[in-house]
């Protein structure tokens, strides 16, 4: 089978300048008989040398597409405000030139695959083909959830931005193609249900997110002593802000200092944590800030637990998968752990409040062996349910 894959970003083994990791790992272990030509706008700006290496690793041919002329003029003339007056998100209006459509058709693909929510318009240019649309999230669900966040109501500008984007993505997803030869692929179970409520006739399919890179030698799961190494990974942004601030308040509470200071060494991995690191340092915590790790997986594997206080989001969180697959116990909020094949109290720890988080961190320090076994169960669950070969076969099966 031959597939033409159209994407805004060029696939790469990790997220570089956009969601490039997901398509890479969907392709890398696909069945050998499936041929793929990639047509990419290369919005993540991979170099020619990197693109050549990706071609070899994925056994594909990558064709670069030119940025649409209207995008170029909008940026040159600083006219981005016009998106306020559009019915759909601006990316939806991208279309391939007729010459490119004919060029792709001339290669005689058996199916066409499109990546990202806003490329539903491009897929309508190939109505006669079997098609799969990897969304991979229901973005109207993202904006719907944003409406329930406290920070959305801190200013009229943020509130209006959320409402406008919710309406635009709702309209776009409501109008997804419902032909019998196209399926929408998502990596979130709630995303799938929400999309089906918006568009009851759409053929929406939930497939688990494949895990990313693993070290050559699996990490031995044995928590460090006398202090357990606890990692908070990810940029300090609106996805984490509310719950991360609550988490730091927990650590700063004088009633908790003795227990948590003695039990844990903290590492913040990512940008924007300076204020929190300084405040915890001043309180006497053993805390480190790694703004950037040249080898992300190597850095993750130095730790025992990943604490993930995600406040908002949809789909599957790649950094949580990375941690679980590499033998860390994940302690996270419901949004951090949703759509991942782990079970609270068996293969992960889920918390909903600071009280639950404190109880979990206290219990972990007192019952280390139990939680080491839980981390092992989490790793096994990811290998079993999120394996790249397994998910790739499921995805390719959608084209049949």
Coordinates of C-alpha atoms in Angstrom, one line a residue:
X1 CA 0.0 0.0 0.0
X2 CA 1.2 3.5 -0.8
X3 CA 0.2 6.5 1.3
X4 CA 0.5 10.2 0.7
X5 CA 1.0 12.0 4.0
X6 CA 0.4 15.8 4.2
X7 CA 1.6 17.6 7.3
X8 CA 2.4 21.1 8.5
X9 CA 5.5 19.9 10.4
X10 CA 8.2 17.5 9.2
X11 CA 8.3 14.3 11.4
X12 CA 11.2 14.1 13.9
X13 CA 12.0 11.7 16.7
X14 CA 11.0 14.3 19.3
X15 CA 8.8 17.4 19.3
X16 CA 11.0 20.1 17.6
X17 CA 9.2 23.4 16.8
X18 CA 5.8 21.7 16.7
X19 CA 4.1 18.3 17.2
X20 CA 6.7 16.4 15.1
X21 CA 7.3 13.5 17.5
X22 CA 3.8 11.9 17.1
X23 CA 3.9 11.3 13.3
X24 CA 7.5 10.2 13.5
X25 CA 6.7 7.4 16.0
X26 CA 3.6 6.4 14.1
X27 CA 5.7 5.8 11.0
X28 CA 9.0 4.4 12.3
X29 CA 7.7 0.9 13.1
X30 CA 5.1 0.6 10.4
X31 CA 4.8 -2.6 8.4
X32 CA 7.6 -2.7 5.8
X33 CA 5.3 -3.2 2.8
X34 CA 3.7 0.3 3.4
X35 CA 5.3 3.0 1.3
X36 CA 4.9 6.6 2.4
X37 CA 5.6 9.9 0.6
X38 CA 5.5 12.9 3.0
X39 CA 4.5 16.4 1.8
X40 CA 5.5 18.9 4.5
X41 CA 5.3 22.6 5.0
X42 CA 8.3 22.1 7.4
X43 CA 6.9 24.7 9.8
X44 CA 9.3 23.3 12.4
X45 CA 12.2 24.4 10.1
X46 CA 14.2 21.2 10.0
X47 CA 17.5 21.6 8.2
X48 CA 18.2 19.7 4.9
X49 CA 20.7 17.5 6.7
X50 CA 18.1 16.6 9.4
X51 CA 15.4 15.9 6.7
X52 CA 17.8 13.5 4.9
X53 CA 18.4 11.6 8.1
X54 CA 14.6 11.4 8.8
X55 CA 14.1 10.0 5.3
X56 CA 16.5 7.2 6.0
X57 CA 15.2 6.5 9.5
X58 CA 11.5 6.4 8.3
X59 CA 12.1 4.9 4.9
X60 CA 10.2 7.8 3.2
X61 CA 10.6 10.5 0.7
X62 CA 9.9 14.0 2.0
X63 CA 8.7 16.7 -0.4
X64 CA 8.7 20.3 0.9
X65 CA 5.7 22.5 0.3
X66 CA 5.8 26.3 -0.1
X67 CA 4.0 28.4 2.6
X68 CA 0.7 29.7 1.1
X69 CA 1.1 33.2 -0.4
X70 CA -1.8 34.7 1.7
X71 CA 0.1 33.6 4.9
X72 CA 3.2 35.4 3.7
X73 CA 1.3 38.6 3.0
X74 CA -0.6 38.5 6.3
X75 CA 2.7 38.3 8.2
X76 CA 4.4 41.0 6.1
X77 CA 1.6 43.5 6.5
X78 CA 0.9 42.6 10.1
X79 CA -2.7 41.7 9.3
X80 CA -3.1 38.8 11.8
X81 CA -6.1 40.6 13.3
X82 CA -8.1 39.5 10.3
X83 CA -8.4 36.0 11.8
X84 CA -11.0 37.5 14.2
X85 CA -13.4 37.9 11.3
X86 CA -13.0 34.4 9.9
X87 CA -15.5 31.6 10.5
X88 CA -12.9 29.0 11.0
X89 CA -9.3 29.0 12.3
X90 CA -7.0 30.5 9.8
X91 CA -5.1 27.3 9.1
X92 CA -8.3 25.7 7.8
X93 CA -8.1 28.0 4.7
X94 CA -4.8 26.5 3.5
X95 CA -5.3 24.5 0.3
X96 CA -2.7 22.8 -1.9
X97 CA -2.2 24.4 -5.4
X98 CA -4.0 22.4 -8.1
X99 CA -0.7 21.5 -9.6
X100 CA 0.5 19.9 -6.3
X101 CA -2.8 18.0 -6.0
X102 CA -2.3 16.6 -9.5
X103 CA 1.3 15.8 -8.7
X104 CA 0.3 13.8 -5.6
X105 CA -2.5 12.0 -7.6
X106 CA 0.0 11.2 -10.3
X107 CA 2.0 9.1 -7.9
X108 CA -1.1 6.8 -7.6
X109 CA -1.4 6.6 -3.8
X110 CA -3.9 4.1 -2.4
X111 CA -4.8 6.5 0.4
X112 CA -4.2 10.1 1.7
X113 CA -3.3 10.9 5.3
X114 CA -3.5 14.4 6.8
X115 CA -2.1 15.6 10.1
X116 CA -3.5 18.4 12.4
X117 CA -7.0 19.6 13.0
X118 CA -6.9 22.4 10.5
X119 CA -5.9 20.2 7.5
X120 CA -9.4 18.9 7.1
X121 CA -9.8 21.4 4.3
X122 CA -6.8 19.9 2.4
X123 CA -8.2 16.4 2.8
X124 CA -11.4 17.6 1.0
X125 CA -9.2 18.0 -2.1
X126 CA -8.8 14.2 -2.2
X127 CA -12.4 13.1 -1.8
X128 CA -12.1 10.2 -4.1
X129 CA -9.4 8.5 -1.9
X130 CA -9.5 6.6 1.3
X131 CA -8.4 9.1 3.9
X132 CA -7.3 9.3 7.5
X133 CA -7.3 12.6 9.4
X134 CA -5.0 12.6 12.4
X135 CA -6.4 15.5 14.4
X136 CA -4.9 14.3 16.9
X137 CA -6.8 16.3 19.6
X138 CA -10.3 17.7 19.6
X139 CA -9.3 21.3 19.9
X140 CA -12.8 22.7 20.7
X141 CA -12.6 20.5 23.8
X142 CA -9.3 22.3 24.7
X143 CA -11.0 25.7 24.5
X144 CA -14.1 24.4 26.3
X145 CA -11.9 23.3 29.2
X146 CA -10.1 26.6 29.1
X147 CA -13.4 28.3 29.8
X148 CA -13.4 26.6 33.2
X149 CA -9.9 27.8 34.3
X150 CA -9.6 30.6 36.8
X151 CA -6.9 32.4 34.7
X152 CA -9.4 32.7 31.8
X153 CA -11.4 35.1 33.8
X154 CA -8.5 37.3 35.0
X155 CA -9.0 39.6 32.1
X156 CA -11.5 40.4 29.4
X157 CA -8.9 39.9 26.6
X158 CA -8.1 36.3 27.7
X159 CA -11.8 35.5 28.1
X160 CA -12.7 36.8 24.6
X161 CA -9.8 35.0 23.1
X162 CA -11.0 31.7 24.6
X163 CA -14.6 32.2 23.5
X164 CA -13.6 33.2 19.9
X165 CA -11.3 30.2 19.5
X166 CA -13.8 27.8 21.0
X167 CA -16.4 29.0 18.4
X168 CA -14.0 28.8 15.5
X169 CA -12.8 25.2 16.3
X170 CA -16.3 24.1 17.2
X171 CA -17.5 25.2 13.8
X172 CA -14.6 23.6 12.0
X173 CA -14.9 20.2 13.8
X174 CA -18.7 20.3 13.4
X175 CA -18.1 20.5 9.6
X176 CA -15.5 17.7 9.4
X177 CA -16.1 15.5 6.3
X178 CA -18.6 12.7 7.1
X179 CA -18.1 10.7 3.9
X180 CA -17.8 6.9 4.4
X181 CA -14.2 6.9 3.1
X182 CA -12.6 9.1 5.8
X183 CA -11.8 8.5 9.4
X184 CA -10.7 10.9 12.1
X185 CA -7.9 9.6 14.3
X186 CA -7.5 11.1 17.8
X187 CA -5.3 10.2 20.8
X188 CA -7.9 11.1 23.5
X189 CA -10.9 9.2 24.5
X190 CA -12.7 12.3 25.8
X191 CA -11.6 14.1 22.6
X192 CA -13.3 11.4 20.6
X193 CA -16.6 11.6 22.6
X194 CA -16.6 15.4 22.4
X195 CA -16.1 15.4 18.7
X196 CA -18.9 12.8 18.2
X197 CA -21.2 15.1 20.2
X198 CA -20.4 18.0 17.9
X199 CA -20.5 15.9 14.8
X200 CA -22.5 12.7 15.4
X201 CA -22.0 11.4 11.8
X202 CA -18.2 11.6 11.8
X203 CA -16.2 8.4 11.9
X204 CA -13.9 9.1 14.9
X205 CA -11.4 6.6 16.2
X206 CA -9.4 6.7 19.4
X207 CA -5.9 5.1 19.2
X208 CA -3.4 5.4 22.1
X209 CA -0.4 7.6 21.7
X210 CA 2.8 5.6 21.0
X211 CA 5.7 6.0 23.4
X212 CA 8.8 7.8 22.2
X213 CA 12.5 7.0 22.7
X214 CA 13.9 4.5 25.2
X215 CA 17.4 4.0 26.4
X216 CA 19.4 1.0 25.1
X217 CA 19.7 -0.3 28.7
X218 CA 16.4 -0.2 30.7
X219 CA 16.6 1.8 33.9
X220 CA 16.7 -0.3 37.1
X221 CA 13.8 0.8 39.2
X222 CA 15.3 1.5 42.7
X223 CA 14.5 4.8 44.4
X224 CA 17.5 6.7 45.6
X225 CA 18.3 7.0 49.3
X226 CA 18.2 9.0 51.6
X227 CA 16.3 11.4 49.3
X228 CA 14.0 10.3 46.5
X229 CA 14.7 12.2 43.3
X230 CA 11.5 13.9 42.2
X231 CA 11.2 15.5 38.7
X232 CA 8.9 18.3 37.6
X233 CA 9.2 18.2 33.8
X234 CA 7.8 20.7 31.3
X235 CA 7.7 24.4 30.7
X236 CA 6.0 26.6 33.3
X237 CA 3.2 27.9 31.1
X238 CA -0.6 28.1 31.2
X239 CA -0.9 24.3 30.8
X240 CA 0.7 23.9 34.2
X241 CA 0.4 27.3 36.0
X242 CA -2.6 26.9 38.2
X243 CA -1.8 23.4 39.5
X244 CA 2.0 24.0 39.6
X245 CA 1.5 27.1 41.8
X246 CA -0.7 25.0 44.1
X247 CA 2.0 22.3 44.2
X248 CA 4.7 24.8 45.2
X249 CA 2.4 26.2 47.9
X250 CA 2.2 22.7 49.3
X251 CA 6.0 22.4 49.4
X252 CA 6.3 25.8 51.0
X253 CA 3.7 25.2 53.7
X254 CA 5.7 25.2 57.0
X255 CA 3.7 22.2 58.3
X256 CA 5.0 20.1 55.4
X257 CA 8.6 21.2 55.4
X258 CA 10.1 18.6 57.7
X259 CA 8.5 15.6 55.9
X260 CA 9.1 16.8 52.3
X261 CA 12.6 18.3 52.8
X262 CA 13.9 15.1 54.3
X263 CA 12.3 12.8 51.8
X264 CA 12.8 14.5 48.4
X265 CA 15.4 16.1 46.1
X266 CA 13.6 18.3 43.6
X267 CA 14.5 19.0 40.0
X268 CA 12.6 21.3 37.7
X269 CA 13.3 20.5 34.0
X270 CA 12.2 23.3 31.6
X271 CA 12.0 27.0 31.3
X272 CA 10.1 29.5 33.5
X273 CA 10.6 27.9 36.9
X274 CA 13.1 30.4 38.3
X275 CA 10.8 32.1 40.8
X276 CA 9.7 28.7 42.3
X277 CA 13.2 27.3 42.4
X278 CA 14.5 30.4 44.3
X279 CA 11.6 30.3 46.8
X280 CA 12.1 26.6 47.5
X281 CA 15.9 27.1 47.8
X282 CA 15.3 29.8 50.3
X283 CA 13.2 27.4 52.4
X284 CA 16.1 24.9 52.5
X285 CA 15.0 22.4 49.9
X286 CA 17.6 20.4 47.9
X287 CA 16.4 21.8 44.5
X288 CA 17.9 22.0 41.0
X289 CA 16.8 23.7 37.8
X290 CA 17.7 22.2 34.5
X291 CA 16.5 24.7 31.8
X292 CA 17.5 22.5 28.9
X293 CA 18.7 18.9 28.7
X294 CA 20.7 18.0 25.5
X295 CA 19.5 14.4 25.9
X296 CA 16.0 14.6 27.4
X297 CA 15.5 10.9 28.1
X298 CA 18.9 10.6 29.7
X299 CA 18.0 13.4 32.1
X300 CA 14.6 11.9 32.9
X301 CA 16.2 8.5 33.8
X302 CA 18.2 10.2 36.5
X303 CA 15.1 10.5 38.6
X304 CA 12.7 8.2 40.5
X305 CA 9.3 10.0 40.3
X306 CA 7.8 12.5 37.9
X307 CA 5.3 14.9 39.4
X308 CA 3.1 16.4 36.7
X309 CA 0.7 19.1 37.8
X310 CA -1.1 19.7 34.5
X311 CA -4.0 22.1 34.8
X312 CA -5.4 22.0 31.3
X313 CA -5.0 20.1 28.1
X314 CA -6.4 17.4 25.9
X315 CA -5.2 14.3 24.2
X316 CA -2.1 12.5 25.6
X317 CA 0.8 14.1 27.4
X318 CA 4.1 12.9 25.7
X319 CA 6.3 13.8 28.7
X320 CA 4.1 11.6 30.9
X321 CA 4.5 8.7 28.5
X322 CA 8.3 9.3 28.4
X323 CA 8.5 9.1 32.2
X324 CA 6.4 5.9 32.5
X325 CA 8.2 4.1 29.7
X326 CA 11.5 4.9 31.3
X327 CA 10.6 3.5 34.7
X328 CA 9.6 6.6 36.7
X329 CA 6.6 6.5 39.0
X330 CA 4.2 9.2 37.7
X331 CA 2.3 11.2 40.2
X332 CA -0.1 13.5 38.3
X333 CA -3.4 15.3 37.9
X334 CA -6.3 13.7 36.0
X335 CA -5.4 15.7 32.9
X336 CA -1.8 14.6 33.1
X337 CA -2.8 10.9 33.1
X338 CA -5.9 10.8 30.9
X339 CA -5.8 8.5 27.8
X340 CA -2.8 6.6 29.1
X341 CA -3.2 2.9 29.9
X342 CA -2.4 3.1 33.6
X343 CA -4.5 2.7 36.7
X344 CA -4.4 4.9 39.9
X345 CA -2.9 2.9 42.8
X346 CA -1.7 0.1 40.5
X347 CA 0.6 1.7 37.9
X348 CA 0.5 5.4 38.7
X349 CA -0.7 7.9 41.4
X350 CA -3.5 10.3 40.5
X351 CA -4.3 13.3 42.7
X352 CA -7.0 15.9 42.6
X353 CA -6.0 18.2 45.5
X354 CA -3.1 19.3 47.6
X355 CA -4.3 17.1 50.4
X356 CA -4.2 14.0 48.2
X357 CA -0.8 15.0 46.9
X358 CA 0.6 15.4 50.4
X359 CA -0.8 12.1 51.4
X360 CA 0.7 10.4 48.4
X361 CA 4.2 11.9 48.8
X362 CA 4.1 11.0 52.5
X363 CA 3.1 7.4 51.8
X364 CA 5.7 7.0 49.1
X365 CA 8.5 8.0 51.5
X366 CA 7.3 5.4 54.0
X367 CA 6.5 2.6 51.6
X368 CA 9.2 2.8 49.0
X369 CA 9.1 -0.8 47.8
X370 CA 5.4 -0.7 47.1
X371 CA 5.8 2.3 44.8
X372 CA 8.8 0.9 43.1
X373 CA 6.6 -2.0 42.1
X374 CA 4.0 0.5 41.0
X375 CA 6.5 2.2 38.7
X376 CA 7.4 -1.2 37.2
X377 CA 3.7 -1.9 36.5
X378 CA 3.4 1.5 34.8
X379 CA 6.4 0.7 32.6
X380 CA 5.0 -2.7 31.6
X381 CA 1.6 -1.1 30.8
X382 CA 3.2 1.4 28.5
X383 CA 5.2 -1.3 26.7
X384 CA 2.1 -3.4 26.3
X385 CA -0.5 -0.8 25.3
X386 CA 1.5 2.1 23.8
X387 CA 4.1 0.2 21.8
X388 CA 5.0 1.9 18.5
X389 CA 4.6 -1.2 16.4
X390 CA 1.2 -2.0 17.9
X391 CA -0.2 1.6 17.4
X392 CA 1.3 1.9 13.9
X393 CA -0.5 -1.3 12.8
X394 CA -3.8 0.0 14.2
X395 CA -3.4 3.3 12.4
X396 CA -2.5 1.6 9.1
X397 CA -5.5 -0.6 9.5
X398 CA -7.7 2.4 9.3
X399 CA -6.8 2.8 5.6
X400 CA -8.1 -0.7 4.7

